[in-house]
Short mmCIF file of C-alpha atoms and ligand atoms in Angstrom, two decimals:
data_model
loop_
_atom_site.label_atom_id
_atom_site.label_comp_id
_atom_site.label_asym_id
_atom_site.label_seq_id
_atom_site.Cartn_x
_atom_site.Cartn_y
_atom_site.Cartn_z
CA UNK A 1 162.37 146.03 248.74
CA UNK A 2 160.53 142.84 249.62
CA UNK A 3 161.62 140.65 252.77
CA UNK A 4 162.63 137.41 251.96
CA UNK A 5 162.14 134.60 253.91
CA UNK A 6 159.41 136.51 255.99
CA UNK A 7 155.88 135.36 256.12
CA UNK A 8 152.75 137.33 258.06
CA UNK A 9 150.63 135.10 259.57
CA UNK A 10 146.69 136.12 260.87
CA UNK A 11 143.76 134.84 261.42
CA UNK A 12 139.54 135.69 263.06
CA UNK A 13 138.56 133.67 265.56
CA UNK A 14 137.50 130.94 263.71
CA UNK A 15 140.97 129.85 263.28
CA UNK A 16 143.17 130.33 266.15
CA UNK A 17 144.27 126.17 266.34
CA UNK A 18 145.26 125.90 262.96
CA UNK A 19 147.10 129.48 262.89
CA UNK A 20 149.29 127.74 265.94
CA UNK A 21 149.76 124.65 264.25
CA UNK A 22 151.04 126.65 261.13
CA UNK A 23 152.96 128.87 262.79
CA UNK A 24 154.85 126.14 264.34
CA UNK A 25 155.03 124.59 260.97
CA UNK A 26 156.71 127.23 258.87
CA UNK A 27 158.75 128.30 261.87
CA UNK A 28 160.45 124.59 262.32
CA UNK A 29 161.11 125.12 257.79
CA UNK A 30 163.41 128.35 258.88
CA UNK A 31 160.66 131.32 257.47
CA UNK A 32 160.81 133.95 259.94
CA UNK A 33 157.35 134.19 261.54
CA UNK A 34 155.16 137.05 262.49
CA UNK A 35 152.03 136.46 264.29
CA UNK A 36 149.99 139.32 264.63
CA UNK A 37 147.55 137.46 266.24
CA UNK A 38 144.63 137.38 267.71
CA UNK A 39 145.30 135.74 270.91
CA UNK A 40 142.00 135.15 272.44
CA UNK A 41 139.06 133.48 270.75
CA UNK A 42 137.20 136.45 271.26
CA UNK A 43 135.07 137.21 267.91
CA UNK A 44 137.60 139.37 265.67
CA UNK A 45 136.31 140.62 262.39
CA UNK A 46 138.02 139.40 259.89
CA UNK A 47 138.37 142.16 257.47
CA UNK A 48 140.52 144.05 259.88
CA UNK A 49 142.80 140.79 260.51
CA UNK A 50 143.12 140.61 256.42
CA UNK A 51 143.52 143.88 256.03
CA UNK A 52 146.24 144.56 258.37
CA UNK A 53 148.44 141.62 257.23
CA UNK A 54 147.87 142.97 253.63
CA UNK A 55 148.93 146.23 254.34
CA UNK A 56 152.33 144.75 255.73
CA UNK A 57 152.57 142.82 252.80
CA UNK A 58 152.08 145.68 250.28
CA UNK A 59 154.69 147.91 252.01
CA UNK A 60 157.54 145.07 251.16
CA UNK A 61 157.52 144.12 255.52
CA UNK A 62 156.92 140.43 254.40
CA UNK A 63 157.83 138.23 251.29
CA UNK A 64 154.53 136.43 251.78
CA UNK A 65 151.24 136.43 253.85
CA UNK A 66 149.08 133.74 255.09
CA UNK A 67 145.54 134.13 256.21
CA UNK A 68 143.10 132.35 257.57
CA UNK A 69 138.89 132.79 258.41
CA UNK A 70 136.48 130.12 258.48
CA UNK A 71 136.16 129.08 255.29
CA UNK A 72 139.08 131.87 253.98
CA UNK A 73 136.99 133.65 252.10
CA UNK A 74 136.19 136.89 253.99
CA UNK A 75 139.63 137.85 254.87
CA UNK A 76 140.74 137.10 251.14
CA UNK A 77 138.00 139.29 249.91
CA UNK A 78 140.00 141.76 252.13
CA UNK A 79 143.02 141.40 251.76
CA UNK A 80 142.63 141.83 247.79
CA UNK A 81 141.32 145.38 248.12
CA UNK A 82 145.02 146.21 249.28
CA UNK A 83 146.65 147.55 246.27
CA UNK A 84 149.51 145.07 245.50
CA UNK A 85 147.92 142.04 246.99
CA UNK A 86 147.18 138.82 244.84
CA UNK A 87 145.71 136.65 247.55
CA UNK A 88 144.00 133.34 246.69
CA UNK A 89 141.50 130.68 248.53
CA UNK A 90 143.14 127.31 248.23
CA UNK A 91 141.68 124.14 249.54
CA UNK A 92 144.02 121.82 247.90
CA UNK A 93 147.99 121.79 246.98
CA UNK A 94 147.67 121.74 243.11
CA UNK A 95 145.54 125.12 243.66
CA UNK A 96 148.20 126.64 246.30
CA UNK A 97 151.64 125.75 244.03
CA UNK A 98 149.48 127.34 240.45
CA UNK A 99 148.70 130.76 242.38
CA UNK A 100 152.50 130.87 242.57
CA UNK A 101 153.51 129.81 239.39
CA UNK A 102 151.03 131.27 237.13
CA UNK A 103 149.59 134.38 239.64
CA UNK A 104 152.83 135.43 241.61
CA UNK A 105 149.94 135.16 244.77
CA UNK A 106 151.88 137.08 247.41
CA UNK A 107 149.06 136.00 250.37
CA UNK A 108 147.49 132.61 250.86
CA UNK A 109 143.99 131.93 252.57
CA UNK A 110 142.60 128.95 254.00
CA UNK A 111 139.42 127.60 255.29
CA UNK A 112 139.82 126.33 259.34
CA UNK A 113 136.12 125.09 258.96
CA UNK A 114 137.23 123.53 255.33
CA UNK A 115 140.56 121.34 255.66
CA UNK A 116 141.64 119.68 258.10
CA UNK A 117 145.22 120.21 259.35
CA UNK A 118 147.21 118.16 257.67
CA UNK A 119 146.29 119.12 254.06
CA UNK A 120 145.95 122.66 255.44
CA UNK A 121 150.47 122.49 256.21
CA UNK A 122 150.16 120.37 253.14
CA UNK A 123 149.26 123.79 251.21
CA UNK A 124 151.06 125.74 253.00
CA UNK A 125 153.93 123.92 251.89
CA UNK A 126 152.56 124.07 248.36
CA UNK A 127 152.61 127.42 248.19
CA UNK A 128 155.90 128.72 249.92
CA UNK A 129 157.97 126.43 247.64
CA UNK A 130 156.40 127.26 244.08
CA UNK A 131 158.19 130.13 242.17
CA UNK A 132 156.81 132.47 240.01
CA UNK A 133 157.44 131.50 236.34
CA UNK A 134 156.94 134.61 234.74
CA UNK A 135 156.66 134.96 230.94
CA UNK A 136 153.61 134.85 229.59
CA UNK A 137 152.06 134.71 233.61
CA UNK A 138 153.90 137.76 233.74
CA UNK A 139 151.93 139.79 231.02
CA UNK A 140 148.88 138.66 232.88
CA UNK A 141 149.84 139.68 235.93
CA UNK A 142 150.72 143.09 234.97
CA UNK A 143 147.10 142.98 233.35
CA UNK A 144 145.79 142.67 237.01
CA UNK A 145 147.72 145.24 238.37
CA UNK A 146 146.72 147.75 235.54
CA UNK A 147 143.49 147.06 237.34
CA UNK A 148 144.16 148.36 240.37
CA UNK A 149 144.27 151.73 239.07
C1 LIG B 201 133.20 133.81 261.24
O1 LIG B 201 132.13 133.21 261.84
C2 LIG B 201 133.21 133.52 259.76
O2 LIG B 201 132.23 134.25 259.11
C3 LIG B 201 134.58 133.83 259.20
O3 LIG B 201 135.55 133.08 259.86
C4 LIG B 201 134.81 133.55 257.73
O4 LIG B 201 134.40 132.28 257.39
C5 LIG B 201 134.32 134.58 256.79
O5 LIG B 201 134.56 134.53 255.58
#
């Protein structure tokens, strides 16, 4: 059974400021926060940061995920090799609210090097209160998980 209301938040090095500043962010909205870090700025790779958040994700610890890299595409690419992670790159709000409604997205990713902070809580927002429509988004989702094998 998924958490509700629980989010897993990581990032590489490239991205410790803007984990903070979204950390504080969802925190002050009443999501119950885990940081799993890193601390330091010391380089981190960040397939192993993706990874573990995914993992967490998969096994129902957290209702949502949010990652973030340099540009947020390594520790996407990641993160999606997780079985039961849909994790998108989004770099705007329309992007971050359709990867909920049409893609039931489970993680989020963002680029530290790409947005700046304000748009970057601004899709954050975006995508923590979009719901799922299901339906016909359904069918297609099932499609992708019939992928995974
Ligand atoms: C780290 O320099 C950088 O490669 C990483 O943050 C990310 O952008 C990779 O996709």
């Amino acid at each position: 059974m998924t958490q509700p209301n629980r989010l897993v938040l990581t990032s590489d090095h490239a991205a410790i400021e803007l984990r903070r500043a979204i950390y504080d962010h969802v925190s002050a909205k009443g999501w119950e926060v885990d940081d799993i870090g890193p601390i330091t700025t010391e380089s981190t790779p960040y397939p192993e940061r993706g990874a573990e958040a995914a993992r967490l994700v998969a096994a129902g610890q957290y209702q949502f995920g949010i990652l973030l890299c340099g540009t947020g595409q390594g520790i996407m690419m990641a993160a999606n090799k997780v079985k039961g992670i849909r994790c998108g790159v989004c770099m705007d709000t329309f992007s971050a609210r359709m990867i909920r409604q049409h893609n039931d997205a489970n993680m989020l990713s963002i680029g530290a090097r790409v947005v700046g902070f304000g748009l970057a809580l601004d899709i954050v927002d975006a995508f923590l209160t979009a719901e799922f429509e299901g339906g016909r988004h359904g069918t297609r989702v099932d499609m992708i998980k019939a992928l995974e094998g």
